[in-house]
Short mmCIF file of C-alpha atoms in Angstrom, two decimals:
data_model
loop_
_atom_site.label_atom_id
_atom_site.label_comp_id
_atom_site.label_asym_id
_atom_site.label_seq_id
_atom_site.Cartn_x
_atom_site.Cartn_y
_atom_site.Cartn_z
CA ASP A 1 170.32 -11.32 -147.24
CA ILE A 2 170.97 -15.02 -146.66
CA GLN A 3 167.84 -16.92 -145.62
CA MET A 4 168.10 -19.76 -143.13
CA THR A 5 165.45 -22.48 -143.07
CA GLN A 6 165.19 -25.05 -140.28
CA SER A 7 163.32 -28.31 -140.32
CA PRO A 8 161.29 -29.63 -138.76
CA SER A 9 159.66 -26.70 -137.00
CA SER A 10 158.86 -29.00 -134.09
CA LEU A 11 159.90 -32.48 -133.07
CA SER A 12 158.62 -34.84 -130.40
CA ALA A 13 161.09 -37.25 -128.86
CA SER A 14 161.83 -39.20 -125.71
CA VAL A 15 164.70 -39.25 -123.27
CA GLY A 16 167.44 -41.44 -124.69
CA ASP A 17 166.47 -40.86 -128.32
CA ARG A 18 168.90 -39.67 -130.95
CA VAL A 19 167.59 -36.68 -132.87
CA THR A 20 168.80 -34.71 -135.86
CA LEU A 21 167.81 -31.16 -136.71
CA THR A 22 168.41 -29.61 -140.12
CA CYS A 23 169.31 -26.10 -141.27
CA ARG A 24 169.58 -24.97 -144.88
CA ALA A 25 171.05 -21.72 -146.18
CA SER A 26 169.74 -19.95 -149.28
CA GLN A 27 173.31 -19.72 -150.61
CA SER A 28 176.65 -21.17 -149.73
CA ILE A 29 177.96 -20.05 -146.33
CA SER A 30 180.99 -22.33 -146.35
CA GLY A 31 181.20 -23.60 -142.75
CA SER A 32 179.99 -20.44 -141.03
CA LEU A 33 177.05 -21.93 -139.21
CA ASN A 34 176.33 -21.67 -135.50
CA TRP A 35 173.74 -23.46 -133.34
CA TYR A 36 172.01 -22.16 -130.23
CA GLN A 37 169.76 -23.66 -127.57
CA GLN A 38 167.09 -21.52 -125.96
CA LYS A 39 164.88 -22.36 -123.00
CA PRO A 40 161.81 -20.28 -122.09
CA GLY A 41 162.63 -16.93 -120.54
CA ILE A 42 166.39 -17.40 -120.96
CA ALA A 43 168.83 -15.98 -123.50
CA PRO A 44 170.07 -18.35 -126.20
CA LYS A 45 173.20 -20.34 -125.51
CA LEU A 46 175.85 -21.01 -128.12
CA LEU A 47 176.28 -24.77 -128.58
CA ILE A 48 178.28 -25.19 -131.77
CA PHE A 49 180.26 -22.75 -133.89
CA SER A 50 181.66 -23.10 -137.39
CA ALA A 51 179.33 -26.01 -138.13
CA SER A 52 181.05 -28.66 -136.04
CA ASN A 53 182.99 -27.12 -133.14
CA LEU A 54 181.61 -27.67 -129.67
CA GLN A 55 181.52 -24.54 -127.52
CA SER A 56 183.34 -24.89 -124.21
CA GLY A 57 181.22 -26.58 -121.56
CA VAL A 58 178.69 -28.09 -123.98
CA PRO A 59 178.12 -31.83 -123.49
CA SER A 60 179.62 -34.14 -126.07
CA ARG A 61 176.23 -35.64 -126.94
CA PHE A 62 175.77 -32.55 -129.11
CA SER A 63 177.43 -32.60 -132.52
CA GLY A 64 177.19 -30.61 -135.72
CA SER A 65 178.08 -31.25 -139.32
CA GLY A 66 177.65 -29.85 -142.78
CA SER A 67 179.01 -27.27 -145.18
CA GLU A 68 177.97 -24.93 -147.96
CA THR A 69 174.18 -24.90 -147.65
CA ASP A 70 173.18 -27.96 -145.61
CA PHE A 71 173.85 -28.47 -141.92
CA THR A 72 172.70 -30.73 -139.11
CA LEU A 73 172.69 -30.67 -135.33
CA SER A 74 172.51 -34.07 -133.65
CA ILE A 75 171.90 -35.01 -130.06
CA SER A 76 173.04 -38.57 -129.46
CA SER A 77 171.00 -39.42 -126.38
CA LEU A 78 168.41 -36.90 -125.30
CA GLN A 79 168.48 -35.78 -121.70
CA PRO A 80 165.59 -34.07 -119.90
CA GLU A 81 167.40 -30.73 -120.00
CA ASP A 82 167.71 -30.86 -123.81
CA PHE A 83 164.05 -30.13 -124.46
CA ALA A 84 164.22 -26.59 -125.78
CA THR A 85 164.17 -24.58 -128.99
CA TYR A 86 167.20 -24.73 -131.27
CA TYR A 87 168.24 -22.01 -133.70
CA CYS A 88 170.83 -21.97 -136.44
CA GLN A 89 172.56 -18.73 -137.46
CA GLN A 90 174.87 -17.95 -140.34
CA GLY A 91 178.06 -16.06 -139.56
CA TYR A 92 179.21 -15.89 -143.18
CA SER A 93 178.04 -12.37 -143.92
CA ARG A 94 176.18 -9.47 -142.44
CA PRO A 95 173.36 -9.11 -141.79
CA HIS A 96 173.49 -12.12 -139.53
CA THR A 97 170.39 -14.24 -139.98
CA PHE A 98 168.78 -16.92 -137.86
CA GLY A 99 166.59 -19.82 -138.77
CA GLN A 100 163.05 -19.81 -137.45
CA GLY A 101 163.85 -22.43 -134.85
CA THR A 102 163.07 -26.08 -134.11
CA ARG A 103 161.12 -26.77 -130.96
CA LEU A 104 162.15 -30.07 -129.38
CA GLU A 105 159.33 -31.40 -127.22
CA THR A 106 158.95 -34.40 -124.99
CA LYS A 107 156.84 -37.21 -126.44
CA GLN B 1 183.80 -14.15 -117.13
CA VAL B 2 182.26 -11.63 -119.48
CA GLN B 3 178.82 -10.38 -118.49
CA LEU B 4 176.42 -8.17 -120.41
CA LYS B 5 173.37 -6.40 -119.02
CA GLU B 6 170.70 -4.44 -120.82
CA SER B 7 169.07 -1.40 -119.26
CA GLY B 8 166.41 1.07 -120.30
CA PRO B 9 162.68 1.69 -120.17
CA GLY B 10 160.33 -1.26 -120.40
CA LEU B 11 157.53 0.78 -121.93
CA VAL B 12 157.74 3.09 -124.94
CA LYS B 13 154.92 4.98 -126.63
CA PRO B 14 154.17 4.49 -130.32
CA SER B 15 156.11 6.82 -132.65
CA GLU B 16 158.72 7.48 -129.96
CA THR B 17 162.32 6.26 -129.78
CA LEU B 18 163.35 3.10 -127.96
CA SER B 19 166.71 3.56 -126.24
CA LEU B 20 168.65 0.78 -124.55
CA THR B 21 172.15 0.46 -123.16
CA CYS B 22 174.26 -2.65 -122.71
CA THR B 23 176.94 -2.60 -120.04
CA VAL B 24 179.84 -5.02 -120.42
CA SER B 25 181.74 -6.27 -117.38
CA GLY B 26 184.58 -8.75 -117.06
CA GLY B 27 185.80 -7.66 -120.47
CA SER B 28 186.19 -4.61 -122.69
CA VAL B 29 184.28 -3.35 -125.69
CA SER B 30 187.64 -2.09 -126.98
CA SER B 31 188.75 -5.45 -128.27
CA VAL B 32 189.60 -5.88 -131.93
CA SER B 33 188.26 -9.43 -131.82
CA TYR B 34 184.60 -8.70 -131.22
CA PHE B 35 181.55 -6.96 -132.52
CA TRP B 36 178.77 -6.01 -130.14
CA SER B 37 175.27 -6.84 -131.27
CA TRP B 38 171.64 -6.15 -130.55
CA ILE B 39 169.17 -8.97 -131.18
CA ARG B 40 165.46 -9.02 -130.48
CA GLN B 41 162.75 -11.63 -130.03
CA PRO B 42 159.04 -10.77 -130.23
CA PRO B 43 156.92 -12.73 -127.75
CA GLY B 44 156.58 -16.33 -128.90
CA LYS B 45 158.66 -15.77 -132.02
CA GLY B 46 162.19 -16.25 -133.29
CA LEU B 47 165.39 -14.22 -133.13
CA GLU B 48 166.07 -11.14 -135.26
CA TRP B 49 169.50 -9.55 -135.49
CA ILE B 50 169.19 -5.76 -135.34
CA GLY B 51 172.79 -4.68 -135.91
CA ASP B 52 176.23 -4.46 -134.43
CA ILE B 53 179.16 -2.17 -133.73
CA HIS B 54 182.91 -2.56 -133.48
CA TYR B 55 184.84 -0.44 -130.99
CA SER B 56 186.30 1.40 -133.98
CA GLY B 57 182.79 2.73 -134.62
CA ARG B 58 182.04 0.56 -137.63
CA THR B 59 178.36 -0.38 -137.65
CA THR B 60 176.18 -2.73 -139.66
CA TYR B 61 172.40 -2.81 -139.50
CA ASN B 62 169.65 -5.15 -140.56
CA SER B 63 168.32 -3.72 -143.80
CA SER B 64 164.74 -4.11 -142.60
CA LEU B 65 165.41 -1.67 -139.73
CA LYS B 66 168.21 0.43 -141.17
CA SER B 67 166.18 3.61 -141.60
CA ARG B 68 165.19 3.63 -137.91
CA VAL B 69 168.15 2.18 -136.03
CA SER B 70 171.37 3.57 -134.64
CA ILE B 71 174.00 1.82 -132.52
CA SER B 72 176.79 3.63 -130.70
CA VAL B 73 179.63 2.68 -128.36
CA ASP B 74 181.16 4.37 -125.34
CA THR B 75 184.53 2.76 -124.76
CA SER B 76 185.18 4.79 -121.59
CA LYS B 77 182.20 3.13 -119.91
CA ASP B 78 182.35 -0.26 -121.69
CA GLN B 79 178.85 0.31 -122.96
CA PHE B 80 177.07 0.24 -126.27
CA SER B 81 173.62 1.56 -127.02
CA LEU B 82 170.65 1.04 -129.30
CA ASN B 83 168.25 3.67 -130.57
CA LEU B 84 165.22 2.56 -132.58
CA GLY B 85 162.98 5.35 -133.80
CA SER B 86 159.32 5.60 -134.79
CA VAL B 87 158.38 2.46 -132.90
CA THR B 88 155.12 0.59 -133.32
CA ALA B 89 153.56 -2.37 -131.54
CA ALA B 90 155.52 -4.61 -133.92
CA ASP B 91 158.69 -3.54 -132.11
CA THR B 92 157.50 -5.08 -128.84
CA ALA B 93 160.08 -7.71 -128.01
CA VAL B 94 162.74 -8.94 -125.65
CA TYR B 95 165.90 -7.09 -126.63
CA TYR B 96 169.23 -8.83 -126.08
CA CYS B 97 172.76 -7.52 -126.35
CA ALA B 98 175.42 -10.04 -127.25
CA ARG B 99 179.12 -10.41 -128.03
CA ASP B 100 179.90 -11.53 -131.54
CA LEU B 101 183.22 -13.08 -132.46
CA ILE B 102 184.75 -11.22 -135.38
CA ASP B 103 185.05 -14.19 -137.72
CA GLY B 104 181.40 -15.15 -137.59
CA LEU B 105 182.03 -17.68 -134.85
CA GLY B 106 178.82 -16.93 -133.05
CA PHE B 107 177.33 -14.93 -130.22
CA ASP B 108 179.15 -16.39 -127.25
CA PHE B 109 177.93 -14.14 -124.44
CA TRP B 110 174.43 -12.69 -124.07
CA GLY B 111 172.67 -10.34 -121.72
CA GLN B 112 169.64 -11.58 -119.83
CA GLY B 113 167.33 -9.63 -122.12
CA ILE B 114 164.91 -6.81 -121.45
CA LEU B 115 161.26 -6.79 -122.46
CA VAL B 116 160.26 -3.58 -124.18
CA THR B 117 156.58 -3.03 -124.78
CA VAL B 118 155.35 -0.42 -127.24
CA SER B 119 152.01 0.86 -126.06
CA SER B 120 150.26 4.13 -125.34
#
């Protein structure tokens, strides 16, 4: 199975900050990397698919990049509603695997 | 707009079988473009993919659960179901059903989730 590792596990930031979250795969997954946002008590929401494609309705302050084993999710200017937990997930092969998550907290 | 909703008991006894159903509305499980997945999240922890099914009946399971899990689909009702046998307290989690684009493009629609507690 492909292992997904996210860093950092938690991050403190302020409204207006630019933040970057990292996800690393244990083997090459080409560009098959998806990012989700989850708020407490709510199902995850797909933000970005295939590493860099913004899901419909997702604000343009979110962006993704990367390929093979190293990927990033950036938020250009944090808004209050962006404080949440973010997960990466590889879609390259089954079984699908998720990273352990990065919790984005307000400073 | 596609909607998914999980249903089933919220409490299961140890060693018994956890059974959940996901009902799809606003779309059809009989689409060649999608798989239909079960994903779980223990309280305070991360996401674990359990397995998925295509309308053709093709299934794939997480190897860590493969001996205990079964997923089936009922195309006439636009439903798919999860059975997880021999449960323990470690299976206590919120269980989500989700739609999975066939080319690994992500889980684009999710149910609201259902908390299943394993306890006597």
